Short mmCIF file of C-alpha atoms in Angstrom, two decimals:
data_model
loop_
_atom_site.label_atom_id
_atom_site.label_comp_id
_atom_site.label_asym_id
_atom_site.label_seq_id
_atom_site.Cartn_x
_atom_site.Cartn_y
_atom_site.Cartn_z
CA UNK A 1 113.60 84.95 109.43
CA UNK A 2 112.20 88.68 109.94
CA UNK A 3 112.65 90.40 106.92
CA UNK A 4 110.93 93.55 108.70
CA UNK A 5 111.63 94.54 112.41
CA UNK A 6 110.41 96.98 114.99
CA UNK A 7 112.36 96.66 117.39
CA UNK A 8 110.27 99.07 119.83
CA UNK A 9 107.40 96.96 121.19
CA UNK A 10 106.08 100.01 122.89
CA UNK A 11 107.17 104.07 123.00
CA UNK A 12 105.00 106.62 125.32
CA UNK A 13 105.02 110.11 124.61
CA UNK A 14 103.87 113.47 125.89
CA UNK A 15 101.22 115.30 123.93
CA UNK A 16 102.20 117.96 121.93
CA UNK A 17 106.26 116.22 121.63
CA UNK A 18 107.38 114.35 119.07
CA UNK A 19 106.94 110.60 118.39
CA UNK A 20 109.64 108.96 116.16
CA UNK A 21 109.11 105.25 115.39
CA UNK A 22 111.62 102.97 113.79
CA UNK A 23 111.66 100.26 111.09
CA UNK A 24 114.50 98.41 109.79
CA UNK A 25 114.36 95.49 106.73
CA UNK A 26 116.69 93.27 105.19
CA UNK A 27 115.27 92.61 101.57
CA UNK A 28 116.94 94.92 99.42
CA UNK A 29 114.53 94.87 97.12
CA UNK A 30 111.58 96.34 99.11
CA UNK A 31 111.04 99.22 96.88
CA UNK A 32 108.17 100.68 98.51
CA UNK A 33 107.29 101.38 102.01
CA UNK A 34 103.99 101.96 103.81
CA UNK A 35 102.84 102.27 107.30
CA UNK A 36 99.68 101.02 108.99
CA UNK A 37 97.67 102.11 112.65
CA UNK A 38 95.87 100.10 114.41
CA UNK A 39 93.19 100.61 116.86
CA UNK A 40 92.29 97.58 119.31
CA UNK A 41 89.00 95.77 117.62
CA UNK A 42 89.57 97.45 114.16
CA UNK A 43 91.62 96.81 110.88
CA UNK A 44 94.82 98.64 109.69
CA UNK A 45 94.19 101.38 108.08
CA UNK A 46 96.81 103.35 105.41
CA UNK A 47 98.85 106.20 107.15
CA UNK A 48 101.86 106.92 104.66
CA UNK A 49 103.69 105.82 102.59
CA UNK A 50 107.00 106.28 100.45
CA UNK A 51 108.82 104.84 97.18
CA UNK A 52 112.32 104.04 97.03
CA UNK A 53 113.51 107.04 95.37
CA UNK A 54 112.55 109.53 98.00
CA UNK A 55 114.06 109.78 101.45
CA UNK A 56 111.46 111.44 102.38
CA UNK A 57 107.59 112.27 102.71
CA UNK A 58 105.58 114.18 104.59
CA UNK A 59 101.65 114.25 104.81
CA UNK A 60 100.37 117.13 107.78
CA UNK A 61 101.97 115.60 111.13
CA UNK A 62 103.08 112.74 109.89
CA UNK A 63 106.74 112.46 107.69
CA UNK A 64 108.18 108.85 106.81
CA UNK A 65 111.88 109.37 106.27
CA UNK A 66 113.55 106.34 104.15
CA UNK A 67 117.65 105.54 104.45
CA UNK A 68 117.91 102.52 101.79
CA UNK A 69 121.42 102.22 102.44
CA UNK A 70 120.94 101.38 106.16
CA UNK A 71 117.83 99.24 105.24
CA UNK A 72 115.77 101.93 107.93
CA UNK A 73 112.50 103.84 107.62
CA UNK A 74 111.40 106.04 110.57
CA UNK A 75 107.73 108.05 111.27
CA UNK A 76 107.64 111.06 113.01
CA UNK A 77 104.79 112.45 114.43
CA UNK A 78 104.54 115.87 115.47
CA UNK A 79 102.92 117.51 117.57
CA UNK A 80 101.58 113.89 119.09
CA UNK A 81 98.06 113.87 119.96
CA UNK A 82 96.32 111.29 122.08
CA UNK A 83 94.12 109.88 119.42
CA UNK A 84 97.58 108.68 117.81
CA UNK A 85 97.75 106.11 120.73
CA UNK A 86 97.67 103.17 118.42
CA UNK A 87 99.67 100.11 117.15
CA UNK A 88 101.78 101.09 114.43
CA UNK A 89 102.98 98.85 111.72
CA UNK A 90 105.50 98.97 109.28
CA UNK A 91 104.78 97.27 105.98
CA UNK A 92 107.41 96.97 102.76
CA UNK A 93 106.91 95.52 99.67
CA UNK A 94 108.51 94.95 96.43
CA UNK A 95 107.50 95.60 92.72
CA UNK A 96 106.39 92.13 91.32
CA UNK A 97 106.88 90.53 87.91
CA UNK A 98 103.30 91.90 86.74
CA UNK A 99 104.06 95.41 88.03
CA UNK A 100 102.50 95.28 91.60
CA UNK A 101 103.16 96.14 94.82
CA UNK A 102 100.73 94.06 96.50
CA UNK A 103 102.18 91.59 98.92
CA UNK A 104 103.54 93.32 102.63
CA UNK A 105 105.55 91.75 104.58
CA UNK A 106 104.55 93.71 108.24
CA UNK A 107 106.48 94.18 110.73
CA UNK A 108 105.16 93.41 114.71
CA UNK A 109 104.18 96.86 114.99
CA UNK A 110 104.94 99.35 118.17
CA UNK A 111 102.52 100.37 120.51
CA UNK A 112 102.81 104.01 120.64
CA UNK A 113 100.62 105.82 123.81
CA UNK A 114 100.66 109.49 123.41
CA UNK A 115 100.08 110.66 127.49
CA UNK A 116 97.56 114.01 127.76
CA UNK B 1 80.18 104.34 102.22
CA UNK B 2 80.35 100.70 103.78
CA UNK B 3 83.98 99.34 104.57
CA UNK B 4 85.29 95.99 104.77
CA UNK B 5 83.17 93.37 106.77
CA UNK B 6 83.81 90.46 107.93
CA UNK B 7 81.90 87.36 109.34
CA UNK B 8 81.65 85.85 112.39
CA UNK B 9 83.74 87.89 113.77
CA UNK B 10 84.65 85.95 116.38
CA UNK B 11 84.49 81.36 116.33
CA UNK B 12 85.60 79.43 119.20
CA UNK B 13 86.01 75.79 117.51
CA UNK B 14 87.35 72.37 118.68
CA UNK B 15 90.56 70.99 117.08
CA UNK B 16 89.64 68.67 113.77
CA UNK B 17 86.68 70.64 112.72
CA UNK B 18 86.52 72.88 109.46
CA UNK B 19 85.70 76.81 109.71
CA UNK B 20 84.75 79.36 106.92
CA UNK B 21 85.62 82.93 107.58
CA UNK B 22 83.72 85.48 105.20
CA UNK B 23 84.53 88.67 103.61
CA UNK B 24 82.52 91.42 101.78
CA UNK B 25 85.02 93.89 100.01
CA UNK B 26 84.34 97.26 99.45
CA UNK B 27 82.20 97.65 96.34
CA UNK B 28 83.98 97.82 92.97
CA UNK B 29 87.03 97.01 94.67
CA UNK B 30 88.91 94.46 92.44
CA UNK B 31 91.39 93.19 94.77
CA UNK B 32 91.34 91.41 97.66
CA UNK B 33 93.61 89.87 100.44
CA UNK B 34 93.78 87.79 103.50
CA UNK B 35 96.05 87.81 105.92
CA UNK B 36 96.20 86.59 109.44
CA UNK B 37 97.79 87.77 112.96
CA UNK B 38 99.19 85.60 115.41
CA UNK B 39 99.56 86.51 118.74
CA UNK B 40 102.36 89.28 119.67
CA UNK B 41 103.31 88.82 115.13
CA UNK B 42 103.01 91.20 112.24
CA UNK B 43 99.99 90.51 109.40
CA UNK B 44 100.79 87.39 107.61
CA UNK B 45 99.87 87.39 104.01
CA UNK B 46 97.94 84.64 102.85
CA UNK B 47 96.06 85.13 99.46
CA UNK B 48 95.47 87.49 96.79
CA UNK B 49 92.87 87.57 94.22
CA UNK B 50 92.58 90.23 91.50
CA UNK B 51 89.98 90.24 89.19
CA UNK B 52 89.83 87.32 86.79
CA UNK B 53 93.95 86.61 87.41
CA UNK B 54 95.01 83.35 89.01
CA UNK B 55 95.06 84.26 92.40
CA UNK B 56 98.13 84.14 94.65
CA UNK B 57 98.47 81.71 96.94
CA UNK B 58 101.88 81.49 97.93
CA UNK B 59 101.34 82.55 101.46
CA UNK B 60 98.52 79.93 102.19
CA UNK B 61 100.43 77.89 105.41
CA UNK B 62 98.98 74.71 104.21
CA UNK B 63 96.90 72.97 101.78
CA UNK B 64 94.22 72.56 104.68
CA UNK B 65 94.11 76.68 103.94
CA UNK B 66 92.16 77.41 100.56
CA UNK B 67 89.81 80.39 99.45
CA UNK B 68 87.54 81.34 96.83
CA UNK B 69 85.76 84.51 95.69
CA UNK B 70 82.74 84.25 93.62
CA UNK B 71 81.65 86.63 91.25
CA UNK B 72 84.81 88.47 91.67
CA UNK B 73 82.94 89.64 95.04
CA UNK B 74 82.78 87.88 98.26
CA UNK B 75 85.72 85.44 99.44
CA UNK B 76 85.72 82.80 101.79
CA UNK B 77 88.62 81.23 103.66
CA UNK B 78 88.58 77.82 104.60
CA UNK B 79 90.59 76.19 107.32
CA UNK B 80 90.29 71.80 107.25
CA UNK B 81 90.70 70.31 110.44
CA UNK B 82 91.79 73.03 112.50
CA UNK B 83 94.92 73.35 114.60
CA UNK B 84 95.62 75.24 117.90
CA UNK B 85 98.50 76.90 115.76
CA UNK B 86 95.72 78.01 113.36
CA UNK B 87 94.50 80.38 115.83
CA UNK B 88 94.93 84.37 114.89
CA UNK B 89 92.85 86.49 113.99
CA UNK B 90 92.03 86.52 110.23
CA UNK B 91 91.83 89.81 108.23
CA UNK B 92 90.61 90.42 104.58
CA UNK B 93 91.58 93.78 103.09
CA UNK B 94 90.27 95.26 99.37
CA UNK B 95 91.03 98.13 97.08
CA UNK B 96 90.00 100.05 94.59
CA UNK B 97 91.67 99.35 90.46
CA UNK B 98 94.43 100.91 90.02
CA UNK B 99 97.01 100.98 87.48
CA UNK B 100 99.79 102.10 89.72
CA UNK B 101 100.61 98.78 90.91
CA UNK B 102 100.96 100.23 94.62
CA UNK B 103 97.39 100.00 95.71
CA UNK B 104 96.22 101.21 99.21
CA UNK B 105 94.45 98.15 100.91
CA UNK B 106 91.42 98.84 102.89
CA UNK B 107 91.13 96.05 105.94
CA UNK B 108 88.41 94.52 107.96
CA UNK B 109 87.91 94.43 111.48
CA UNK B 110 89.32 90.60 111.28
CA UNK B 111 87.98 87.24 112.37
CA UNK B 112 89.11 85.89 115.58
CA UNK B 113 89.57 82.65 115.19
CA UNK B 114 89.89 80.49 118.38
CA UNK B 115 91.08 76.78 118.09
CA UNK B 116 90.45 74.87 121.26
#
């Protein structure tokens, strides 16, 4: 049961165009949203992220865009630059019972390869 | 500063035996997580320890899975009598206190964890 799906395994881009990668949940109650990249050998680390009551946020070339009534988040990179050739993973979570956001549920990630 | 490090960071061990997996946190971060990647899957949460709290251990797969961290410092994740299906690649991930509940989680490069 896959509470969090990206359904892209892979997307390949130009330089310089955009990248847009998708992520759609289930849980309703995901109230906040964060994305991860991933370099081969090396943990996650924090890209951007957005709470439930914005639809959108935007940090430089990178802008998470959140549609809570169709359960979908997307990141857009732009322009795309080959040193954003990473795995990039989509990770909910919800606001527990002691206030916390803690626990994310990731998605399989996409593998986005930004061409030169 | 020093990140997230993890040790070995990669065991090759026989089916039936027991492995520890090690993680050293980010100093004066209070929080810390493991999780674990299966081939071609999103991060898996396993445990979460914060502070002095009763950690949280509802994503541990099994009760052969269990993990401690002493001194509120380093954690160690023990796997009983391994499994093939145990095999992933284990990742610990700290972060700083916060009191905004939505705490950005810095992760290790990850154990891989090979179960012949």
């Amino acid at each position: 049961d896959q509470q969090v799906k990206q359904n892209s395994p892979s997307l390949s881009v130009q330089e310089g165009r955009i990248s847009i990668l998708n992520c759609d949940y289930t849980n309703s109650m995901f109230d906040y949203f964060l994305w991860y990249k991933k370099y081969p050998a090396e943990g996650p680390t924090f890209l951007i992220s957005i709470s439930s009551i914005k639809d959108k946020n935007e940090d430089g070339r990178f802008t998470v865009f959140l549609n809570k009534s169709a359960k979908h988040l997307s990141l857009h990179i732009v322009p795309s630059q080959p040193g954003d050739s990473a795995v990039y993973f989509c990770a909910p979570s919800q606001l527990n019972s002691g206030g916390s956001n803690y626990k994310l549920t990731f998605g399989k990630g996409t593998l986005l390869t930004v061409n030169p | 500063g020093a990140g997230v490090s993890q040790s070995p960071s990669n065991k090759v061990t026989e089916k039936g035996k027991d492995v520890e997996l090690r993680c050293d946190p980010i100093s004066g971060h209070t929080a810390l997580y493991w999780y674990r990647q299966s081939l071609g899957q999103g991060l898996e949460f396993l445990i979460y320890f914060q502070g002095n709290s009763a950690p949280d251990k509802s994503g541990l797969p099994s009760d052969r899975f269990s993990a401690e961290r002493t001194g509120g410092s380093v954690s160690t994740l023990t796997i009983q009598r391994t499994q093939q299906e145990d095999s992933a690649v284990y990742l610990c991930a700290s972060s700083p206190p916060s009191g905004s509940g939505t705490d950005t989680q810095y992760f290790g490069p990850g154990t891989r964890l090979t179960v012949l």
